[in-house]
């Protein structure tokens, strides 16, 4: 695989010089690529750089909670880097304690993920591939009548088996108590869960945080097009506030900047 | 500082999902779906996502317990096992080997189930070994074996998404087998027609193209009715019937007596709907039947299963991908526990204990003399205790005091035993009555294999060391067998046990740990080169020609009357599993459903003056419980539904222990009950309660 030897060398170096307490990436074990915390260079024989993705930054958040003084390394694609930016902003990770090795995605993976920016800010491994073309999901839905749109989404939500996989796999979902489990908002139990509130509550909560990695949709056992929903919410936030989660560590989310009451939405009346 | 993810197989239902347990410093901190697994492909249900939550719960038993003067005392393993071995030996010597009975466990691994039945047969000397398959799919095993020669799911889970028609009956698929439901959803997106026949309008029914409510227990009638229409219209697969089946004329004659009008009267399904179902199913190129307890848990369970087999053969929906008759097995390893012989009539691989050639083979393999007569099934064991023919019982990871029908009766029987040993992770309702309790471990603390519902033998891997002094169940069983003088139990790892079981189990013969490290293999797999069998009956039906069975409709054992005017049907809900020992202590699952409820149609509730959330009294001829009412049009008028997970409102205090004459499966799905308002419930109090909920 391209870049495998470079990656091994980079990670070995980090481990050998004790710059990191461990390095998170994937490793092929029993024929399956799985998340792995490398602590010794000799384990790198099984390093996996293929197209399977796991929420490594979420695992990193768990490690950092228990070991706040340790520095960890992580193999980061562009989506992982966007996660890291959000996690730094939300004080879930300390940028001083994270060392990332940047990996550009293959053209094939970028296509599968409909990713517009399939390479991180610093590329240590792999070749930069540009990919054009907006995802079609939103346009397709917006071409429908309101009634058809309603039917579409309610049809999709009616398959939901309330696994919470969309939340559980989400690398930027880190709250210790979750609004989805607040029974004053969403009824407890139920398969499907109460519709459409369950999905809309989650969409709202992702508005200034979703970095469009697509792991939620991959984890959905009902094949609900969750990314389309969250992309629409992202689009709305971008149009209203010019804010895109995961783009820069300096941009603050709207919920933090609207506080002094001076913000006005164009065309709105008070 | 240590973190690792360990690839293993889920321990809840029979879907057989691959998952990763996240272990940080010897604590199981999380679960991730395995992205590259053929069944779940990176997804899980809520139970799967929460499966790590019970593993290190403080309620886990960590030391052996022995009852002394009424109370449990902690003892060391040597004393506990010594006591079990000596008591069992004494009882066997005094009353004979058949005075001892054992329940194996569909939660445990294939290796452990193999050891359990080997211990009972070769060391104790009895075929009195059974397990909870008796209560869920024994009618499937018997019915499909009679029709096709093999009692298992004919096709594979991934194939379902390419069917053109899926007929689901008696299965709450999205709650009980979520990762099978996933394939049904996909099939629908690809254009398949979904037909659901079920008294309950649950999630699958709501997304179906056709949903009809049948009266509980009317299955033979409506299936005969469908076949009546198919034959009348000439929609049957004449070539398949002629070339691959036998007994068609008798079937044809039988179903002539089931014209739509008569069937409508028995089943409650209108003639128009019967016709729509017949046409949709019969005209599909690839039609797949999915079923579960709604078909099997009846006094006519075997008849129901044979009827579904008739329907599939009649339309040639067998022996091809995305077709078949597909029982969805409820436990992670209930398929495997059956496969490796935890049943009273067969050795591993469904080889009859009454067959002289088979018995000789096992006598040679195990080096002992073996009994030729069939042992007792679960309901027969409890009757035998009452008749003082059974004196001692060994129960591995089962909780009959909550899971079996008419638990008041079961409790009376168990209290009558001279000696009861329970091996479990928790102090269950059943363990509380034991003389000795041996702490086993969870799926996260041992190696081995589980066999998923689609005959897929998959690896289970140890993620953490056993808690406290608890020990892997296979180790406990080896020690017990050795202490009772058994030879052939000197295993040092599950792999060695698997190698032995594969040797004596023809359908597993080609499987070994090395071959299933990455992906499981589906039996039959008879040689090291055999790639396994995704779907059965390909070129020939296993038994040669498939057998049609002409079956007449019989009523359930107990029907509603003036005194008990409602039909009670029981089952699972999606957030809990069986007797709740694992799910009710998992915070994510407990949060979704903290207490029991009874589903009742709003019109019935209104007639009785019952409000939402009101506590009501439900009684049958066998027992009484108090339970919260939940008003829903999801249930038919005249029928109520109660999930069986909750000890404080145990549905099985009400259920009937009448059972199928062949499979001995109890009729959990139909009994007659009475519902009464509790005097103390005022409307105001209910409103208050509701507001609080």
Coordinates of C-alpha atoms in Angstrom, one line a residue, chain B residues 231-644:
Chain B
X231 CA -53.7 -24.3 -6.0
X232 CA -57.1 -23.1 -7.2
X233 CA -55.5 -20.4 -9.3
X234 CA -52.8 -22.7 -10.6
X235 CA -50.0 -20.5 -9.2
X236 CA -48.1 -23.5 -7.7
X237 CA -44.6 -24.4 -9.1
X238 CA -45.7 -27.7 -10.8
X239 CA -42.2 -28.6 -11.8
X240 CA -40.8 -28.2 -8.3
X241 CA -43.7 -30.1 -6.8
X242 CA -43.3 -33.0 -9.3
X243 CA -39.6 -33.3 -9.2
X244 CA -38.6 -32.5 -5.6
X245 CA -41.4 -33.3 -3.3
X246 CA -43.8 -36.1 -2.1
X247 CA -47.3 -36.1 -0.6
X248 CA -48.8 -33.3 -2.8
X249 CA -52.1 -35.1 -3.4
X250 CA -52.8 -35.5 0.3
X251 CA -52.0 -31.8 0.8
X252 CA -54.2 -30.7 -2.1
X253 CA -57.1 -32.7 -0.7
X254 CA -56.6 -31.3 2.8
X255 CA -56.4 -27.6 1.8
X256 CA -59.6 -28.0 -0.4
X257 CA -61.4 -27.8 2.9
X258 CA -60.0 -24.3 3.5
X259 CA -61.9 -21.9 1.3
X260 CA -61.4 -18.2 2.0
X261 CA -64.7 -17.7 3.8
X262 CA -64.1 -20.5 6.3
X263 CA -60.5 -19.3 6.8
X264 CA -61.7 -15.8 7.4
X265 CA -64.0 -17.1 10.1
X266 CA -61.2 -18.9 11.9
X267 CA -58.4 -16.5 11.4
X268 CA -60.0 -13.1 11.2
X269 CA -58.2 -12.4 7.8
X270 CA -60.6 -11.3 5.1
X271 CA -61.0 -13.3 1.9
X272 CA -59.7 -10.3 -0.1
X273 CA -56.5 -10.1 2.0
X274 CA -56.0 -13.8 1.9
X275 CA -56.0 -13.5 -1.9
X276 CA -53.7 -10.6 -1.9
X277 CA -51.2 -12.4 0.2
X278 CA -51.5 -15.6 -1.9
X279 CA -50.9 -13.7 -5.1
X280 CA -48.0 -11.6 -3.8
X281 CA -46.2 -14.6 -2.3
X282 CA -46.9 -17.1 -5.1
X283 CA -46.0 -14.8 -8.0
X284 CA -42.7 -13.6 -6.6
X285 CA -39.6 -15.0 -8.3
X286 CA -37.8 -15.2 -4.9
X287 CA -40.0 -15.3 -1.8
X288 CA -38.6 -15.7 1.6
X289 CA -40.5 -16.6 4.8
X290 CA -39.2 -15.3 8.1
X291 CA -40.8 -16.5 11.3
X292 CA -40.2 -16.8 15.1
X293 CA -42.1 -17.5 18.3
X294 CA -45.4 -16.4 17.0
X295 CA -45.4 -19.6 14.9
X296 CA -43.5 -21.9 17.1
X297 CA -44.9 -21.3 20.6
X298 CA -48.2 -23.1 20.2
X299 CA -49.7 -26.5 21.0
X300 CA -49.7 -26.7 17.2
X301 CA -46.2 -25.4 16.8
X302 CA -44.9 -28.3 14.7
X303 CA -48.0 -28.1 12.5
X304 CA -47.5 -24.4 12.0
X305 CA -43.9 -24.9 10.9
X306 CA -44.8 -27.8 8.6
X307 CA -47.5 -25.6 7.1
X308 CA -44.9 -22.9 6.3
X309 CA -42.7 -25.6 4.8
X310 CA -45.7 -26.7 2.7
X311 CA -46.2 -23.2 1.4
X312 CA -42.5 -22.8 0.4
X313 CA -42.4 -26.1 -1.4
X314 CA -45.7 -25.5 -3.2
X315 CA -44.3 -22.4 -4.8
X316 CA -40.8 -23.7 -5.3
X317 CA -39.3 -21.2 -2.9
X318 CA -36.6 -23.6 -1.6
X319 CA -33.0 -24.4 -2.5
X320 CA -32.3 -21.0 -4.2
X321 CA -30.8 -17.8 -2.8
X322 CA -33.1 -15.3 -1.1
X323 CA -36.0 -17.9 -0.7
X324 CA -36.7 -20.5 1.9
X325 CA -38.2 -21.0 5.3
X326 CA -36.2 -19.0 7.8
X327 CA -36.7 -19.4 11.6
X328 CA -35.0 -16.5 13.4
X329 CA -33.3 -18.1 16.4
X330 CA -33.6 -16.0 19.5
X331 CA -30.4 -16.6 21.5
X332 CA -26.8 -15.9 20.4
X333 CA -26.1 -19.7 20.5
X334 CA -29.4 -21.5 20.5
X335 CA -28.6 -22.9 17.1
X336 CA -25.2 -24.1 18.3
X337 CA -26.6 -25.6 21.5
X338 CA -28.9 -27.7 19.4
X339 CA -26.2 -28.5 16.8
X340 CA -23.9 -29.9 19.5
X341 CA -26.5 -32.1 21.1
X342 CA -27.9 -30.3 24.2
X343 CA -31.2 -32.1 23.4
X344 CA -32.5 -35.3 25.0
X345 CA -33.0 -37.2 21.7
X346 CA -29.9 -36.5 19.8
X347 CA -26.1 -36.6 20.0
X348 CA -24.1 -33.7 18.4
X349 CA -25.1 -33.2 14.8
X350 CA -28.7 -34.4 15.3
X351 CA -27.7 -38.1 15.5
X352 CA -30.4 -40.1 17.2
X353 CA -29.6 -41.6 20.6
X354 CA -31.8 -44.5 19.7
X355 CA -29.8 -45.4 16.6
X356 CA -27.5 -48.3 17.4
X357 CA -24.8 -47.3 14.9
X358 CA -24.7 -43.8 16.2
X359 CA -24.6 -44.9 19.8
X360 CA -21.7 -47.3 19.1
X361 CA -19.8 -44.5 17.4
X362 CA -20.2 -42.2 20.5
X363 CA -19.4 -45.1 22.8
X364 CA -16.1 -45.5 20.9
X365 CA -15.4 -41.8 20.9
X366 CA -16.1 -41.3 24.6
X367 CA -14.9 -44.7 25.8
X368 CA -18.1 -45.4 27.9
X369 CA -21.4 -47.3 27.6
X370 CA -24.2 -45.0 26.7
X371 CA -28.0 -45.1 27.3
X372 CA -30.1 -45.9 24.3
X373 CA -33.4 -44.3 25.4
X374 CA -34.5 -40.7 24.7
X375 CA -34.2 -38.4 27.8
X376 CA -36.7 -36.0 29.2
X377 CA -37.6 -32.6 27.7
X378 CA -38.0 -29.5 30.0
X379 CA -41.7 -29.8 30.7
X380 CA -41.3 -33.5 31.2
X381 CA -38.5 -32.9 33.7
X382 CA -40.7 -30.7 35.8
X383 CA -43.5 -33.3 35.8
X384 CA -40.9 -35.9 36.7
X385 CA -39.8 -33.9 39.7
X386 CA -43.3 -33.8 40.9
X387 CA -43.5 -37.6 40.5
X388 CA -40.2 -37.9 42.4
X389 CA -38.5 -39.5 39.4
X390 CA -36.0 -36.6 39.2
X391 CA -34.1 -35.8 42.4
X392 CA -31.4 -33.5 41.2
X393 CA -31.0 -30.9 38.6
X394 CA -28.0 -29.0 37.1
X395 CA -28.9 -25.7 35.5
X396 CA -26.4 -23.9 33.3
X397 CA -27.2 -20.2 32.7
X398 CA -31.0 -20.6 32.5
X399 CA -33.6 -19.0 34.6
X400 CA -36.7 -21.2 34.3
X401 CA -38.4 -19.4 37.3
X402 CA -39.0 -16.5 35.0
X403 CA -38.7 -17.9 31.5
X404 CA -40.8 -21.1 31.6
X405 CA -44.6 -21.2 31.3
X406 CA -46.7 -21.3 34.5
X407 CA -43.8 -20.4 36.8
X408 CA -45.8 -21.0 39.9
X409 CA -45.9 -24.6 38.9
X410 CA -42.2 -24.6 38.0
X411 CA -41.2 -23.1 41.4
X412 CA -43.2 -25.7 43.2
X413 CA -41.4 -28.4 41.3
X414 CA -37.9 -26.9 41.8
X415 CA -38.5 -26.6 45.5
X416 CA -39.2 -30.3 45.6
X417 CA -35.7 -31.2 44.3
X418 CA -33.2 -32.9 46.7
X419 CA -30.4 -31.1 45.1
X420 CA -30.1 -28.1 42.7
X421 CA -26.9 -26.7 41.2
X422 CA -27.0 -23.5 39.2
X423 CA -24.1 -22.2 37.3
X424 CA -24.7 -18.5 36.4
X425 CA -23.3 -15.0 36.3
X426 CA -26.0 -13.6 38.5
X427 CA -28.1 -14.5 41.5
X428 CA -31.2 -15.3 39.4
X429 CA -34.7 -16.2 40.7
X430 CA -33.7 -19.8 40.0
X431 CA -30.2 -19.6 41.6
X432 CA -31.9 -18.4 44.8
X433 CA -33.4 -21.8 45.2
X434 CA -30.1 -23.7 44.6
X435 CA -28.0 -25.6 47.1
X436 CA -24.8 -24.7 45.2
X437 CA -24.3 -21.7 42.9
X438 CA -21.2 -21.7 40.7
X439 CA -20.1 -18.4 39.3
X440 CA -19.6 -18.6 35.5
X441 CA -18.5 -15.8 33.2
X442 CA -19.8 -13.6 30.5
X443 CA -19.0 -13.9 26.8
X444 CA -16.3 -11.2 27.3
X445 CA -14.2 -13.4 29.6
X446 CA -13.8 -16.6 27.5
X447 CA -12.9 -18.0 24.1
X448 CA -15.1 -20.2 22.0
X449 CA -17.7 -20.2 19.3
X450 CA -21.3 -19.2 18.9
X451 CA -23.5 -20.4 15.9
X452 CA -25.7 -17.6 14.6
X453 CA -29.3 -18.1 13.3
X454 CA -28.0 -18.7 9.7
X455 CA -25.9 -21.6 10.8
X456 CA -22.8 -19.4 10.9
X457 CA -20.1 -20.7 13.3
X458 CA -18.2 -17.7 14.6
X459 CA -15.5 -16.9 17.1
X460 CA -16.0 -15.5 20.6
X461 CA -12.9 -14.0 22.1
X462 CA -11.8 -13.2 25.6
X463 CA -11.5 -9.5 26.2
X464 CA -10.8 -9.5 30.0
X465 CA -9.9 -11.9 32.7
X466 CA -12.8 -13.5 34.6
X467 CA -14.1 -11.3 37.5
X468 CA -13.0 -12.2 40.9
X469 CA -12.9 -16.0 41.3
X470 CA -15.5 -16.6 38.6
X471 CA -14.3 -19.2 36.0
X472 CA -15.1 -19.8 32.4
X473 CA -18.0 -22.3 32.2
X474 CA -16.0 -24.9 30.2
X475 CA -13.4 -25.0 32.9
X476 CA -16.0 -25.6 35.6
X477 CA -17.6 -28.4 33.5
X478 CA -14.3 -30.1 32.9
X479 CA -13.5 -30.1 36.6
X480 CA -17.0 -31.3 37.6
X481 CA -16.8 -34.2 35.1
X482 CA -13.4 -35.2 36.3
X483 CA -14.4 -35.0 39.9
X484 CA -17.2 -37.5 39.1
X485 CA -14.7 -39.8 37.6
X486 CA -15.2 -38.8 34.0
X487 CA -12.4 -39.4 31.5
X488 CA -11.9 -37.3 28.3
X489 CA -12.3 -34.0 30.0
X490 CA -8.6 -33.0 30.2
X491 CA -9.0 -29.9 27.9
X492 CA -6.7 -26.9 28.3
X493 CA -8.4 -24.6 25.8
X494 CA -11.8 -24.3 24.0
X495 CA -10.0 -24.9 20.7
X496 CA -9.2 -28.5 21.8
X497 CA -12.9 -29.0 22.7
X498 CA -14.0 -27.7 19.4
X499 CA -11.6 -30.1 17.6
X500 CA -13.2 -33.0 19.4
X501 CA -16.8 -31.9 18.8
X502 CA -16.0 -31.3 15.1
X503 CA -14.7 -34.9 14.8
X504 CA -18.0 -36.4 16.1
X505 CA -20.4 -33.9 14.4
X506 CA -20.5 -34.5 10.6
X507 CA -22.1 -31.1 9.8
X508 CA -19.2 -29.3 11.7
X509 CA -16.4 -31.7 10.5
X510 CA -14.7 -29.3 8.2
X511 CA -14.6 -26.4 10.7
X512 CA -11.7 -25.5 13.0
X513 CA -10.7 -22.3 14.8
X514 CA -8.0 -21.5 12.2
X515 CA -10.7 -21.4 9.4
X516 CA -13.0 -19.1 11.3
X517 CA -10.6 -16.5 12.7
X518 CA -11.6 -13.9 10.1
X519 CA -15.1 -15.0 9.0
X520 CA -17.4 -17.7 10.2
X521 CA -18.4 -20.8 8.3
X522 CA -22.0 -21.9 7.7
X523 CA -22.7 -25.6 8.3
X524 CA -23.0 -28.1 6.8
X525 CA -19.2 -27.9 6.3
X526 CA -18.0 -31.5 6.0
X527 CA -14.3 -31.2 5.0
X528 CA -11.4 -28.9 5.3
X529 CA -12.0 -27.8 1.7
X530 CA -15.8 -27.4 2.1
X531 CA -16.5 -23.6 1.8
X532 CA -19.7 -24.0 4.0
X533 CA -23.3 -23.8 2.9
X534 CA -25.0 -20.4 2.6
X535 CA -28.3 -22.0 1.6
X536 CA -29.6 -25.5 2.1
X537 CA -31.4 -27.9 -0.3
X538 CA -29.6 -26.6 -3.4
X539 CA -29.6 -29.5 -5.9
X540 CA -31.5 -31.8 -3.7
X541 CA -33.6 -31.4 -0.6
X542 CA -31.6 -32.9 2.3
X543 CA -33.9 -35.8 2.9
X544 CA -34.2 -36.6 -0.8
X545 CA -37.7 -35.4 -1.6
X546 CA -39.4 -32.8 0.5
X547 CA -42.5 -34.0 2.3
X548 CA -45.8 -32.2 2.2
X549 CA -47.8 -32.7 5.4
X550 CA -51.6 -32.6 5.1
X551 CA -52.5 -30.7 8.3
X552 CA -55.9 -30.0 9.8
X553 CA -56.4 -26.9 11.9
X554 CA -56.7 -27.4 15.7
X555 CA -57.7 -24.8 18.2
X556 CA -55.3 -23.5 20.9
X557 CA -55.4 -25.4 24.2
X558 CA -57.1 -22.5 26.0
X559 CA -59.5 -20.1 24.5
X560 CA -61.2 -17.0 26.0
X561 CA -64.5 -17.6 27.7
X562 CA -66.8 -15.6 30.0
X563 CA -64.6 -15.9 33.0
X564 CA -61.3 -15.2 31.2
X565 CA -62.4 -13.1 28.1
X566 CA -59.1 -11.9 26.7
X567 CA -56.3 -13.7 24.8
X568 CA -52.9 -13.1 26.3
X569 CA -49.9 -13.3 24.0
X570 CA -46.4 -12.8 25.3
X571 CA -43.0 -11.9 23.8
X572 CA -40.0 -9.8 23.8
X573 CA -39.5 -6.1 23.5
X574 CA -36.5 -4.5 21.7
X575 CA -34.8 -2.9 24.7
X576 CA -34.7 -6.0 26.9
X577 CA -33.6 -9.6 26.6
X578 CA -35.3 -12.6 28.2
X579 CA -35.3 -12.6 32.0
X580 CA -33.5 -9.3 32.1
X581 CA -30.5 -10.4 34.1
X582 CA -28.2 -8.6 31.7
X583 CA -30.4 -5.9 30.1
X584 CA -32.1 -4.6 33.2
X585 CA -28.8 -3.7 34.8
X586 CA -27.5 -2.0 31.6
X587 CA -28.2 1.7 32.1
X588 CA -28.8 2.5 28.4
X589 CA -31.4 -0.3 28.2
X590 CA -33.0 0.1 31.6
X591 CA -33.5 3.8 30.8
X592 CA -35.7 3.0 27.8
X593 CA -38.0 0.6 29.6
X594 CA -37.9 0.5 33.4
X595 CA -41.0 -1.5 34.1
X596 CA -43.5 -4.0 32.6
X597 CA -46.6 -3.0 30.7
X598 CA -49.6 -4.6 29.1
X599 CA -50.6 -3.5 25.6
X600 CA -54.4 -3.3 25.3
X601 CA -56.6 -1.9 22.5
X602 CA -58.1 1.5 23.5
X603 CA -61.6 0.3 22.8
X604 CA -61.1 -2.6 25.2
X605 CA -59.6 -0.3 27.8
X606 CA -62.5 2.1 27.5
X607 CA -65.0 -0.7 28.0
X608 CA -63.2 -1.7 31.2
X609 CA -62.7 2.0 32.3
X610 CA -58.9 1.6 32.2
X611 CA -56.7 4.6 31.5
X612 CA -53.2 4.9 30.1
X613 CA -50.6 3.9 32.7
X614 CA -53.2 2.6 35.1
X615 CA -52.1 -0.4 37.2
X616 CA -54.5 -3.3 36.5
X617 CA -54.8 -6.9 37.7
X618 CA -54.4 -9.6 35.1
X619 CA -55.4 -13.2 36.1
X620 CA -55.4 -16.5 34.4
X621 CA -56.3 -20.0 35.7
X622 CA -52.7 -20.3 36.9
X623 CA -51.8 -17.0 38.5
X624 CA -52.2 -13.2 38.9
X625 CA -50.0 -10.2 38.3
X626 CA -50.4 -6.4 38.6
X627 CA -49.2 -4.4 35.7
X628 CA -49.4 -1.0 34.1
X629 CA -51.8 -0.7 31.1
X630 CA -50.4 0.8 27.8
X631 CA -53.2 1.7 25.4
X632 CA -52.3 1.1 21.8
X633 CA -54.0 0.3 18.5
X634 CA -50.9 -1.8 17.8
X635 CA -52.7 -4.7 19.4
X636 CA -56.0 -6.3 18.2
X637 CA -59.3 -6.0 20.1
X638 CA -59.7 -8.9 22.5
X639 CA -56.0 -9.5 22.7
X640 CA -53.4 -8.2 25.2
X641 CA -49.6 -8.4 25.0
X642 CA -47.2 -8.6 27.9
X643 CA -43.4 -8.8 27.6
X644 CA -41.9 -11.5 29.7

